Short mmCIF file of C-alpha atoms and ligand atoms in Angstrom, two decimals:
data_model
loop_
_atom_site.label_atom_id
_atom_site.label_comp_id
_atom_site.label_asym_id
_atom_site.label_seq_id
_atom_site.Cartn_x
_atom_site.Cartn_y
_atom_site.Cartn_z
CA MET A 1 1.37 135.25 -15.06
CA VAL A 2 -0.95 134.78 -18.00
CA ALA A 3 -0.29 135.00 -21.75
CA GLU A 4 -1.84 133.79 -24.96
CA VAL A 5 1.53 132.46 -26.09
CA ALA A 6 4.51 131.44 -23.94
CA VAL A 7 7.87 130.92 -25.63
CA ILE A 8 10.45 129.12 -23.48
CA GLY A 9 14.05 129.96 -24.42
CA SER A 10 15.23 133.11 -26.20
CA GLY A 11 17.91 131.72 -28.56
CA PRO A 12 17.54 132.03 -32.35
CA GLY A 13 14.54 129.64 -32.42
CA GLY A 14 12.68 131.25 -29.52
CA ALA A 15 13.48 134.90 -30.33
CA VAL A 16 12.29 134.60 -33.96
CA THR A 17 9.10 132.79 -32.86
CA ALA A 18 8.33 135.24 -30.04
CA MET A 19 8.80 138.27 -32.30
CA LEU A 20 6.46 136.92 -34.99
CA CYS A 21 3.74 136.00 -32.47
CA ALA A 22 3.98 139.43 -30.77
CA GLU A 23 3.88 141.26 -34.10
CA ALA A 24 0.78 139.20 -35.01
CA GLY A 25 -0.92 140.86 -32.03
CA LYS A 26 -0.71 138.02 -29.51
CA SER A 27 0.13 138.61 -25.87
CA VAL A 28 3.47 136.81 -25.62
CA LEU A 29 5.70 135.96 -22.68
CA LEU A 30 9.32 135.02 -23.49
CA VAL A 31 10.80 133.03 -20.60
CA GLU A 32 14.59 132.69 -20.40
CA GLU A 33 16.64 130.78 -17.85
CA GLY A 34 19.81 132.87 -18.32
CA GLN A 35 20.56 136.49 -17.51
CA ASN A 36 19.63 139.49 -19.64
CA LEU A 37 23.05 141.04 -20.35
CA PRO A 38 24.26 143.46 -23.03
CA LEU A 39 25.91 141.90 -26.10
CA HIS A 40 29.25 143.58 -25.35
CA TRP A 41 29.41 142.69 -21.65
CA PRO A 42 31.23 140.62 -20.60
CA GLU A 43 33.84 140.96 -23.35
CA HIS A 44 33.40 138.45 -26.17
CA PHE A 45 35.51 135.26 -25.77
CA SER A 46 36.50 136.20 -22.21
CA ARG A 47 36.47 134.06 -19.05
CA ASP A 48 33.62 136.19 -17.67
CA GLU A 49 31.56 135.62 -20.79
CA ILE A 50 31.90 131.87 -20.25
CA LEU A 51 30.87 132.25 -16.60
CA HIS A 52 27.84 134.49 -17.28
CA LYS A 53 26.55 133.43 -20.69
CA TYR A 54 27.34 129.71 -21.12
CA ARG A 55 25.40 126.82 -19.58
CA ASN A 56 27.37 125.31 -16.71
CA ALA A 57 30.29 127.64 -17.48
CA GLY A 58 30.86 125.69 -20.70
CA VAL A 59 31.30 122.28 -19.06
CA ASN A 60 28.94 119.67 -20.56
CA VAL A 61 29.86 116.22 -21.77
CA ALA A 62 28.12 113.66 -23.94
CA LEU A 63 29.41 110.46 -22.36
CA GLY A 64 30.47 107.41 -24.34
CA SER A 65 33.53 105.44 -25.28
CA THR A 66 34.58 108.52 -27.25
CA GLN A 67 33.01 111.47 -25.47
CA ILE A 68 32.10 114.89 -26.85
CA ALA A 69 32.50 118.04 -24.76
CA TYR A 70 29.81 120.46 -25.98
CA VAL A 71 28.82 124.01 -25.05
CA GLU A 72 25.54 125.95 -25.17
CA GLY A 73 24.61 129.56 -24.54
CA CYS A 74 22.49 130.32 -21.46
CA CYS A 75 21.41 133.99 -21.50
CA VAL A 76 18.89 136.18 -23.32
CA GLY A 77 19.69 135.43 -26.99
CA GLY A 78 21.09 131.93 -26.25
CA GLY A 79 23.91 130.70 -28.47
CA SER A 80 23.66 133.74 -30.78
CA GLU A 81 25.23 135.91 -28.05
CA VAL A 82 28.37 133.83 -27.63
CA ASN A 83 28.95 132.50 -31.14
CA ARG A 84 30.84 134.01 -34.08
CA GLY A 85 27.72 134.25 -36.22
CA LEU A 86 29.15 132.38 -39.23
CA TYR A 87 26.09 132.18 -41.43
CA TYR A 88 24.69 129.95 -44.18
CA ARG A 89 21.40 129.05 -45.74
CA THR A 90 20.77 125.30 -45.59
CA PRO A 91 22.25 123.42 -48.57
CA SER A 92 19.46 122.07 -50.80
CA TYR A 93 20.86 118.50 -50.62
CA VAL A 94 20.39 118.60 -46.82
CA LEU A 95 16.76 119.70 -47.14
CA ASP A 96 16.14 117.06 -49.84
CA ALA A 97 17.43 114.32 -47.50
CA TRP A 98 15.21 115.56 -44.63
CA ARG A 99 12.16 115.62 -46.90
CA LYS A 100 12.87 112.11 -48.13
CA ASP A 101 13.90 110.39 -44.88
CA PHE A 102 11.60 112.19 -42.42
CA ASP A 103 8.80 113.08 -44.83
CA VAL A 104 8.94 116.79 -44.00
CA ARG A 105 6.37 118.59 -46.14
CA TYR A 106 6.95 121.98 -47.82
CA LEU A 107 10.65 122.22 -47.01
CA SER A 108 12.37 122.69 -50.37
CA SER A 109 15.00 125.42 -50.80
CA ASP A 110 12.44 127.52 -52.69
CA GLU A 111 9.89 127.15 -49.88
CA LEU A 112 12.41 128.08 -47.18
CA MET A 113 13.94 130.98 -49.14
CA PRO A 114 11.43 133.71 -48.12
CA HIS A 115 12.08 132.86 -44.48
CA PHE A 116 15.84 133.23 -44.90
CA THR A 117 15.29 136.54 -46.69
CA GLU A 118 13.03 137.90 -43.96
CA CYS A 119 15.42 136.87 -41.17
CA GLU A 120 18.36 138.42 -43.07
CA ALA A 121 16.44 141.69 -43.36
CA ILE A 122 16.36 141.88 -39.55
CA ALA A 123 19.72 140.33 -38.60
CA ARG A 124 22.18 141.53 -41.24
CA VAL A 125 24.60 139.17 -42.93
CA GLU A 126 27.86 140.66 -44.23
CA TYR A 127 31.31 139.81 -45.55
CA LEU A 128 34.50 141.36 -44.16
CA PRO A 129 34.99 144.91 -45.46
CA CYS A 130 38.80 144.48 -45.29
CA GLU A 131 41.49 141.85 -45.54
CA ALA A 132 40.98 138.77 -43.39
CA SER A 133 43.30 137.98 -40.48
CA ALA A 134 46.55 136.15 -41.22
CA ILE A 135 45.25 133.06 -39.38
CA SER A 136 42.23 133.00 -41.70
CA LYS A 137 44.28 133.64 -44.86
CA ARG A 138 46.74 130.83 -44.08
CA LEU A 139 43.91 128.26 -44.20
CA TYR A 140 42.64 129.66 -47.49
CA GLU A 141 46.14 129.65 -49.01
CA GLY A 142 46.73 126.07 -47.90
CA ALA A 143 43.54 125.04 -49.69
CA MET A 144 44.48 127.00 -52.82
CA ASN A 145 47.94 125.40 -52.90
CA LEU A 146 46.24 121.99 -52.93
CA GLY A 147 43.57 122.99 -55.45
CA TRP A 148 40.77 122.63 -52.87
CA HIS A 149 37.56 124.64 -52.65
CA ALA A 150 37.61 127.24 -49.84
CA ILE A 151 35.61 130.39 -49.13
CA GLU A 152 35.16 133.29 -46.73
CA ALA A 153 32.07 132.52 -44.63
CA PRO A 154 29.61 135.42 -44.29
CA ARG A 155 28.61 136.40 -40.76
CA LEU A 156 25.61 137.71 -38.88
CA TYR A 157 27.53 140.94 -38.39
CA SER A 158 27.17 144.60 -39.22
CA TYR A 159 30.71 145.86 -39.90
CA GLY A 160 29.74 149.57 -39.95
CA GLY A 161 30.94 151.80 -37.11
CA ARG A 162 33.85 151.14 -34.78
CA GLY A 163 34.58 147.43 -34.95
CA GLY A 164 30.96 146.79 -36.00
CA SER A 165 28.45 144.70 -34.11
CA LYS A 166 27.36 141.10 -34.08
CA GLN A 167 23.73 140.61 -35.06
CA SER A 168 22.79 138.49 -32.07
CA MET A 169 19.19 137.99 -30.92
CA SER A 170 19.56 140.61 -28.15
CA GLU A 171 20.44 143.18 -30.85
CA THR A 172 17.81 142.22 -33.43
CA PHE A 173 14.75 140.02 -32.82
CA VAL A 174 14.42 140.55 -29.05
CA PRO A 175 14.21 144.39 -29.30
CA ARG A 176 11.57 144.04 -32.05
CA PHE A 177 9.67 141.58 -29.87
CA LEU A 178 9.67 144.09 -26.97
CA LYS A 179 8.64 146.93 -29.29
CA ALA A 180 5.64 144.85 -30.38
CA GLY A 181 4.52 144.61 -26.73
CA GLY A 182 6.09 141.26 -25.84
CA ARG A 183 7.13 140.61 -22.23
CA LEU A 184 10.54 139.11 -21.42
CA ILE A 185 11.23 137.38 -18.14
CA ALA A 186 14.89 136.41 -17.66
CA ASP A 187 16.60 134.40 -14.88
CA THR A 188 13.62 132.03 -15.02
CA ALA A 189 13.88 128.32 -15.76
CA VAL A 190 10.77 126.33 -16.66
CA ARG A 191 10.95 123.00 -14.85
CA ARG A 192 7.74 121.29 -16.01
CA LEU A 193 4.74 121.70 -18.31
CA SER A 194 1.27 120.35 -17.62
CA ARG A 195 -2.15 120.64 -19.20
CA GLN A 196 -4.89 121.96 -16.93
CA GLU A 197 -8.41 122.95 -17.91
CA GLY A 198 -7.57 123.50 -21.56
CA LYS A 199 -4.46 125.63 -20.86
CA TRP A 200 -0.76 124.97 -20.43
CA ARG A 201 0.69 125.54 -17.00
CA LEU A 202 4.42 126.23 -16.74
CA ASP A 203 6.10 125.64 -13.38
CA ALA A 204 9.18 127.81 -13.26
CA ILE A 205 11.84 129.05 -10.86
CA HIS A 206 12.98 132.67 -10.95
CA THR A 207 16.55 132.99 -9.67
CA PRO A 208 17.65 136.65 -9.63
CA THR A 209 21.39 137.44 -9.37
CA HIS A 210 20.74 139.00 -5.96
CA GLY A 211 18.02 137.72 -3.70
CA PRO A 212 16.29 134.40 -3.10
CA SER A 213 14.72 132.13 -5.74
CA GLN A 214 10.96 132.15 -6.13
CA THR A 215 8.59 129.78 -7.86
CA VAL A 216 6.58 131.26 -10.74
CA GLU A 217 3.42 129.88 -12.35
CA ILE A 218 2.62 130.80 -15.93
CA SER A 219 -0.53 129.96 -17.80
CA ALA A 220 -0.74 130.07 -21.60
CA ASP A 221 -3.00 128.88 -24.41
CA LYS A 222 -0.07 127.96 -26.68
CA VAL A 223 3.49 127.07 -25.79
CA PHE A 224 6.61 127.02 -27.97
CA VAL A 225 9.51 125.15 -26.39
CA ALA A 226 12.83 126.57 -27.65
CA CYS A 227 15.33 125.59 -24.96
CA GLY A 228 17.95 124.24 -27.38
CA ALA A 229 18.55 120.69 -28.58
CA VAL A 230 19.50 119.26 -25.17
CA GLN A 231 17.23 121.16 -22.77
CA THR A 232 14.07 120.97 -24.95
CA PRO A 233 13.87 117.15 -24.83
CA ALA A 234 14.88 117.21 -21.15
CA LEU A 235 11.96 119.56 -20.34
CA LEU A 236 9.47 117.63 -22.47
CA ARG A 237 10.51 114.28 -20.98
CA ARG A 238 10.22 115.72 -17.45
CA SER A 239 6.69 116.73 -18.46
CA GLY A 240 5.79 113.18 -19.52
CA LEU A 241 6.19 113.63 -23.31
CA ARG A 242 8.57 111.01 -24.72
CA LYS A 243 7.65 109.81 -28.22
CA ASN A 244 10.76 110.29 -30.42
CA ILE A 245 11.93 112.95 -27.96
CA GLY A 246 15.58 112.89 -26.97
CA ASN A 247 16.58 109.76 -28.91
CA SER A 248 18.54 111.26 -31.80
CA LEU A 249 20.71 114.21 -30.73
CA ARG A 250 23.30 114.93 -33.42
CA PHE A 251 26.43 117.06 -33.44
CA HIS A 252 29.07 118.56 -35.64
CA PRO A 253 31.99 117.05 -33.67
CA MET A 254 35.21 119.03 -33.97
CA LEU A 255 38.85 118.05 -33.69
CA LYS A 256 41.22 120.96 -33.13
CA VAL A 257 44.90 121.49 -33.82
CA VAL A 258 47.32 124.29 -33.05
CA ALA A 259 49.41 125.17 -36.13
CA GLU A 260 52.73 126.94 -35.67
CA PHE A 261 54.30 129.09 -38.39
CA ASP A 262 57.82 130.52 -38.49
CA TYR A 263 56.48 134.08 -38.59
CA GLU A 264 53.76 136.01 -36.73
CA VAL A 265 50.14 135.27 -37.72
CA ASN A 266 48.26 136.04 -34.51
CA ASP A 267 47.36 139.70 -33.98
CA PRO A 268 44.77 140.19 -31.19
CA GLY A 269 43.48 143.31 -33.02
CA ASP A 270 42.41 141.34 -36.12
CA PHE A 271 38.78 140.56 -37.02
CA ASP A 272 37.69 137.01 -36.14
CA PRO A 273 38.91 134.39 -38.66
CA VAL A 274 36.32 133.49 -41.30
CA HIS A 275 37.72 131.15 -43.96
CA GLN A 276 36.49 127.60 -44.37
CA ILE A 277 37.50 124.69 -46.60
CA LYS A 278 34.50 123.13 -48.36
CA GLU A 279 36.28 120.53 -50.50
CA PHE A 280 35.22 117.49 -48.45
CA GLU A 281 31.65 118.41 -47.46
CA PRO A 282 29.31 116.73 -46.65
CA HIS A 283 31.82 114.39 -44.92
CA PHE A 284 33.75 117.13 -43.14
CA GLY A 285 34.57 120.82 -43.33
CA MET A 286 37.46 122.83 -41.90
CA GLY A 287 37.86 126.26 -40.38
CA CYS A 288 39.83 128.49 -38.05
CA SER A 289 39.03 129.55 -34.49
CA ILE A 290 39.57 132.48 -32.17
CA SER A 291 43.20 131.99 -31.13
CA LYS A 292 43.76 134.13 -28.05
CA GLN A 293 46.61 132.97 -25.86
CA PRO A 294 44.39 131.29 -23.20
CA MET A 295 42.51 129.42 -25.95
CA LEU A 296 45.79 128.21 -27.47
CA ALA A 297 46.80 126.99 -24.01
CA LEU A 298 43.46 125.19 -23.61
CA THR A 299 43.79 123.48 -27.01
CA MET A 300 47.32 122.42 -26.07
CA ALA A 301 46.25 121.25 -22.59
CA GLY A 302 46.52 117.55 -23.51
CA ARG A 303 50.21 118.00 -24.42
CA PRO A 304 51.83 119.33 -21.24
CA ASP A 305 55.30 118.94 -22.82
CA CYS A 306 54.39 121.56 -25.48
CA LEU A 307 52.38 123.94 -23.29
CA ALA A 308 55.35 126.21 -22.60
CA TYR A 309 55.69 126.93 -26.36
CA VAL A 310 52.37 128.79 -26.22
CA GLU A 311 53.69 131.29 -23.71
CA HIS A 312 56.65 132.26 -25.89
CA ARG A 313 55.43 131.63 -29.43
CA TRP A 314 51.68 132.25 -29.34
CA ARG A 315 51.89 135.04 -31.91
CA ARG A 316 53.08 132.45 -34.44
CA MET A 317 50.22 130.09 -33.65
CA GLY A 318 46.59 129.66 -34.69
CA ILE A 319 43.81 127.21 -33.82
CA TYR A 320 42.18 125.28 -36.67
CA TYR A 321 39.49 122.61 -36.68
CA VAL A 322 37.93 119.89 -38.74
CA GLN A 323 34.17 119.58 -38.24
CA THR A 324 32.34 116.35 -39.09
CA THR A 325 28.83 114.95 -38.74
CA GLY A 326 29.35 111.90 -36.53
CA GLY A 327 27.85 110.75 -33.25
CA CYS A 328 24.25 110.18 -32.20
CA ALA A 329 23.13 110.61 -28.59
CA THR A 330 20.22 110.00 -26.25
CA ILE A 331 19.04 112.46 -23.58
CA ARG A 332 17.59 111.13 -20.34
CA ASN A 333 16.70 112.78 -17.03
CA LEU A 334 18.00 111.27 -13.81
CA PRO A 335 16.27 111.52 -10.44
CA PHE A 336 17.70 114.32 -8.25
CA PHE A 337 19.93 115.72 -11.04
CA ARG A 338 19.19 119.04 -12.73
CA ASP A 339 21.02 118.26 -15.98
CA PRO A 340 20.13 115.30 -18.18
CA LEU A 341 22.47 112.43 -18.97
CA VAL A 342 23.64 112.63 -22.61
CA ARG A 343 25.11 109.38 -24.01
CA VAL A 344 26.78 109.28 -27.43
CA ARG A 345 27.79 106.49 -29.81
CA HIS A 346 29.95 106.70 -32.91
CA SER A 347 29.98 104.30 -35.86
CA GLU A 348 33.16 103.01 -37.53
CA TRP A 349 32.28 105.35 -40.39
CA ASP A 350 32.30 108.31 -37.93
CA LEU A 351 35.68 107.28 -36.47
CA HIS A 352 37.10 107.03 -39.98
CA HIS A 353 35.90 110.50 -40.93
CA TYR A 354 37.32 112.05 -37.76
CA ALA A 355 40.74 110.55 -38.59
CA GLU A 356 40.56 111.42 -42.28
CA GLY A 357 39.44 114.98 -41.47
CA LEU A 358 42.33 115.51 -39.09
CA LYS A 359 44.76 114.25 -41.72
CA ARG A 360 43.34 116.53 -44.43
CA LEU A 361 43.32 119.56 -42.12
CA SER A 362 46.97 118.95 -41.29
CA GLU A 363 47.71 118.61 -45.01
CA ALA A 364 46.15 122.02 -45.71
CA LEU A 365 48.10 123.66 -42.89
CA LEU A 366 51.41 122.14 -43.99
CA ALA A 367 50.63 123.33 -47.52
CA ALA A 368 50.10 126.79 -46.01
CA GLY A 369 53.61 126.73 -44.56
CA ALA A 370 53.00 125.51 -40.97
CA ILE A 371 56.21 124.18 -39.40
CA ALA A 372 54.47 122.15 -36.69
CA ILE A 373 50.94 120.92 -36.03
CA TYR A 374 49.91 119.96 -32.50
CA PRO A 375 46.65 117.97 -32.58
CA ALA A 376 44.52 118.50 -29.46
CA ALA A 377 44.21 114.69 -29.37
CA PRO A 378 47.20 113.81 -27.16
CA GLU A 379 47.52 110.33 -28.74
CA TYR A 380 48.49 111.95 -32.02
CA PRO A 381 52.14 112.90 -32.62
CA VAL A 382 53.28 116.44 -33.45
CA LEU A 383 53.18 116.64 -37.26
CA ARG A 384 55.95 118.39 -39.19
CA SER A 385 55.84 117.03 -42.74
CA MET A 386 53.56 115.36 -45.29
CA ALA A 387 55.46 112.11 -44.55
CA ASP A 388 54.23 112.30 -40.91
CA LEU A 389 50.62 112.24 -42.15
CA ARG A 390 51.09 108.85 -43.76
CA LYS A 391 51.78 107.32 -40.34
CA LEU A 392 48.43 108.42 -38.88
CA PRO A 393 45.69 105.81 -38.16
CA GLU A 394 42.84 105.19 -40.61
CA ASN A 395 40.24 105.51 -37.81
CA LEU A 396 40.29 107.68 -34.71
CA PRO A 397 41.14 105.21 -31.94
CA ASN A 398 38.03 104.62 -29.83
CA GLY A 399 38.28 106.46 -26.51
CA SER A 400 40.59 109.17 -27.78
CA GLY A 401 40.25 112.35 -29.68
CA ASN A 402 39.26 115.29 -27.48
CA LEU A 403 36.11 115.79 -29.56
CA THR A 404 34.23 119.02 -28.90
CA SER A 405 31.08 120.54 -30.38
CA VAL A 406 29.31 123.89 -30.47
CA HIS A 407 26.55 122.67 -32.82
CA VAL A 408 23.82 120.40 -31.39
CA PHE A 409 20.50 119.56 -33.06
CA SER A 410 17.99 116.89 -34.15
CA SER A 411 16.88 115.62 -30.74
CA CYS A 412 13.15 115.98 -31.64
CA PRO A 413 12.97 115.80 -35.45
CA MET A 414 10.03 117.23 -37.41
CA GLY A 415 8.15 115.43 -40.20
CA GLU A 416 5.29 113.13 -41.05
CA ASN A 417 7.33 109.93 -40.54
CA GLU A 418 5.75 108.99 -37.23
CA ALA A 419 8.30 106.26 -36.54
CA LEU A 420 11.08 108.88 -36.34
CA CYS A 421 9.52 112.28 -35.71
CA ALA A 422 8.50 114.04 -32.50
CA THR A 423 6.40 116.70 -34.26
CA ASP A 424 4.56 117.23 -37.52
CA SER A 425 6.24 119.04 -40.44
CA PHE A 426 5.71 122.42 -38.73
CA GLY A 427 6.93 121.68 -35.20
CA ARG A 428 3.60 120.82 -33.56
CA VAL A 429 4.05 118.09 -30.93
CA ARG A 430 1.74 115.18 -31.74
CA GLU A 431 -1.10 114.51 -29.32
CA ALA A 432 -0.34 117.64 -27.25
CA ASP A 433 -2.80 120.37 -28.16
CA GLY A 434 -1.20 123.81 -28.59
CA LEU A 435 2.36 122.64 -27.88
CA TYR A 436 5.17 123.33 -30.37
CA ILE A 437 8.95 122.91 -30.57
CA ALA A 438 10.78 125.87 -32.11
CA ASP A 439 14.53 125.36 -32.00
CA ALA A 440 17.49 123.32 -33.26
CA SER A 441 15.88 120.14 -31.86
CA LEU A 442 13.57 120.08 -34.89
CA LEU A 443 16.30 119.82 -37.53
CA CYS A 444 16.32 116.30 -38.93
CA GLY A 445 20.11 115.91 -38.97
CA PRO A 446 23.37 117.81 -39.30
CA THR A 447 23.13 120.93 -41.45
CA ILE A 448 26.75 120.37 -42.63
CA VAL A 449 27.15 124.19 -42.69
CA ASN A 450 26.91 126.34 -39.52
CA PRO A 451 23.34 125.80 -38.27
CA GLN A 452 22.02 129.08 -36.86
CA GLY A 453 20.65 130.30 -40.22
CA THR A 454 18.66 127.07 -40.55
CA VAL A 455 17.35 127.32 -36.96
CA MET A 456 16.10 130.86 -37.62
CA ALA A 457 14.54 130.12 -41.03
CA VAL A 458 12.76 126.96 -39.80
CA ALA A 459 11.46 128.82 -36.71
CA HIS A 460 10.26 131.67 -38.97
CA ARG A 461 8.54 129.21 -41.32
CA ASN A 462 6.83 127.30 -38.51
CA ALA A 463 5.67 130.35 -36.54
CA THR A 464 4.33 131.93 -39.75
CA HIS A 465 2.44 128.70 -40.48
CA ALA A 466 1.00 128.56 -36.94
CA ILE A 467 -0.12 132.22 -37.07
CA GLU A 468 -1.65 131.88 -40.55
CA ASN A 469 -3.56 128.79 -39.42
CA ARG A 470 -4.66 130.48 -36.16
CA PHE A 471 -2.70 127.84 -34.21
CA ALA A 472 -5.25 125.24 -35.33
C1 LIG B 1 30.32 128.86 -28.76
C2 LIG B 1 29.33 128.65 -29.88
C3 LIG B 1 29.71 129.00 -31.17
C4 LIG B 1 28.82 128.79 -32.24
N1 LIG B 1 29.15 129.27 -33.48
C5 LIG B 1 28.20 129.30 -34.45
C6 LIG B 1 28.41 129.98 -35.69
O1 LIG B 1 29.42 130.66 -35.89
N2 LIG B 1 27.43 129.90 -36.64
C7 LIG B 1 26.28 129.18 -36.44
O2 LIG B 1 25.45 129.10 -37.36
N3 LIG B 1 26.04 128.57 -35.26
C8 LIG B 1 26.95 128.64 -34.26
N4 LIG B 1 26.68 128.06 -33.05
C9 LIG B 1 25.41 127.32 -32.90
C10 LIG B 1 24.22 128.26 -32.72
O3 LIG B 1 24.50 129.23 -31.74
C11 LIG B 1 23.03 127.39 -32.33
O4 LIG B 1 22.74 126.52 -33.43
C12 LIG B 1 21.78 128.20 -32.01
O5 LIG B 1 22.03 129.12 -30.98
C13 LIG B 1 20.67 127.24 -31.58
O6 LIG B 1 19.52 128.01 -31.30
P1 LIG B 1 18.35 127.43 -30.38
O7 LIG B 1 17.29 128.45 -30.37
O8 LIG B 1 18.05 126.06 -30.83
O9 LIG B 1 18.98 127.23 -28.94
P2 LIG B 1 19.93 128.14 -27.93
O10 LIG B 1 20.59 129.17 -28.75
O11 LIG B 1 20.72 127.12 -27.24
O12 LIG B 1 18.87 128.84 -27.01
C14 LIG B 1 18.13 128.14 -26.05
C15 LIG B 1 17.85 129.09 -24.88
O13 LIG B 1 16.90 128.46 -24.04
C16 LIG B 1 17.25 128.71 -22.69
N5 LIG B 1 16.68 127.63 -21.85
C17 LIG B 1 17.09 126.34 -21.80
N6 LIG B 1 16.32 125.65 -20.94
C18 LIG B 1 15.42 126.51 -20.44
C19 LIG B 1 14.36 126.38 -19.50
N7 LIG B 1 14.08 125.20 -18.92
N8 LIG B 1 13.64 127.49 -19.20
C20 LIG B 1 13.90 128.69 -19.78
N9 LIG B 1 14.90 128.85 -20.68
C21 LIG B 1 15.64 127.78 -21.01
C22 LIG B 1 18.76 128.70 -22.71
O14 LIG B 1 19.29 129.38 -21.59
C23 LIG B 1 19.08 129.37 -24.04
O15 LIG B 1 19.26 130.76 -23.89
C24 LIG B 1 27.54 128.22 -31.99
C25 LIG B 1 27.18 127.87 -30.68
C26 LIG B 1 28.04 128.09 -29.63
C27 LIG B 1 27.62 127.72 -28.23
#
């Protein structure tokens, strides 16, 4: 297969990039490892969705003395298909730090703004048209009772029509890409890139749901790698590119709790919870999760003595989380293994913020009227009063915690600081002609807020720059 531009990975970074290149008149091939499935099948937050749309059915671990279980989307649209679409523009203090520490040029809030605006014109961002769910409102009320800053997070969601529709990539950028003449090839994983006679050659394996796997060769003048923050460095390292690639993966590690109230808060018919506490950002933020009965059971899994409560009292329970910025990981390929080894370390500062965040989250929930808080970390006691919080440790004990993450980034940072950065300020890989990175790997650190908006705007900015400069 031959194309002028190949984009590998169809998540927010890849879909935005592919659409812009196709609309600029290029012949573009979008190559995606996962299946091409409708947004509404399998049902959102179901077991089948995890099996069909998540990488490794949601089982991935960053190993270390305190490990982080993380998940990634693996389907056309990537993480945008499986996430809740909570949406933010990047805070200006985050961009300022990236410009200063990584010497990223032309990345002020004002310079990124047109790219946010253009993405938001295609994938709509809306607030709830009705009252939030009781689970969501409890978090907000807890914050208000303590005088803390809390808000309703907007979502990539169009609430019109029955139940509305999430504005995932398969509903927005991918259809526009196809309309502009782009070609999408799903079920196809690129294993290696090489440079041959002035072109990029992509060695890939096509694995249809039914039928045998076949090898596929793709040739392209320009390649954008957008496989997500773990798979992008893995692919580049397999292809012999290593400078500042896969040395600095960052997360928003989460600690979850189940909060129990003495009245019903959990109605499966409610819209997804959307409130977040902002009082302690940039150190940590707090929010509420989908709290279906199986998810409550999973969050409670480390406390077998309390698991039976979920069966009888799940309607009085909700899942809440504190989300921090700790942990830094390396990504390395191992001979004979398909997935890379991800190894994470946490500083004392990180361990302190995990513990402090958990304490503050519990404080908010008690202030909201919770009668019991069950931290997912089994080493922590069940918390029933403000006095219980005073007994909690100052730092998360090393080796404990049940940390999870759905936000991964920064494994190949962009910028002119050549000691730290894998690419230039616009995602072009140094010393690799016509090769770009176009996903969350490029972000120079945690976004503090939910990251998808930043991934899309940065991809839009970089693809626009490449097109305007004729990929020079
Ligand atoms: C459960 C969950 C909830 C989340 N909630 C939110 C939220 O509410 N708000 C928010 O802002 N963010 C959220 N996120 C994060 C957000 O989805 C990601 O930041 C975003 O999807 C990253 O985009 P990306 O393009 O970098 O990578 P991805 O979205 O990870 O896309 C990469 C794509 O590349 C494909 N790929 C990988 N390797 C190869 C290969 N070798 N060949 C071909 N294809 C390949 C993958 O299958 C995948 O589809 C959530 C993520 C998850 C998983």
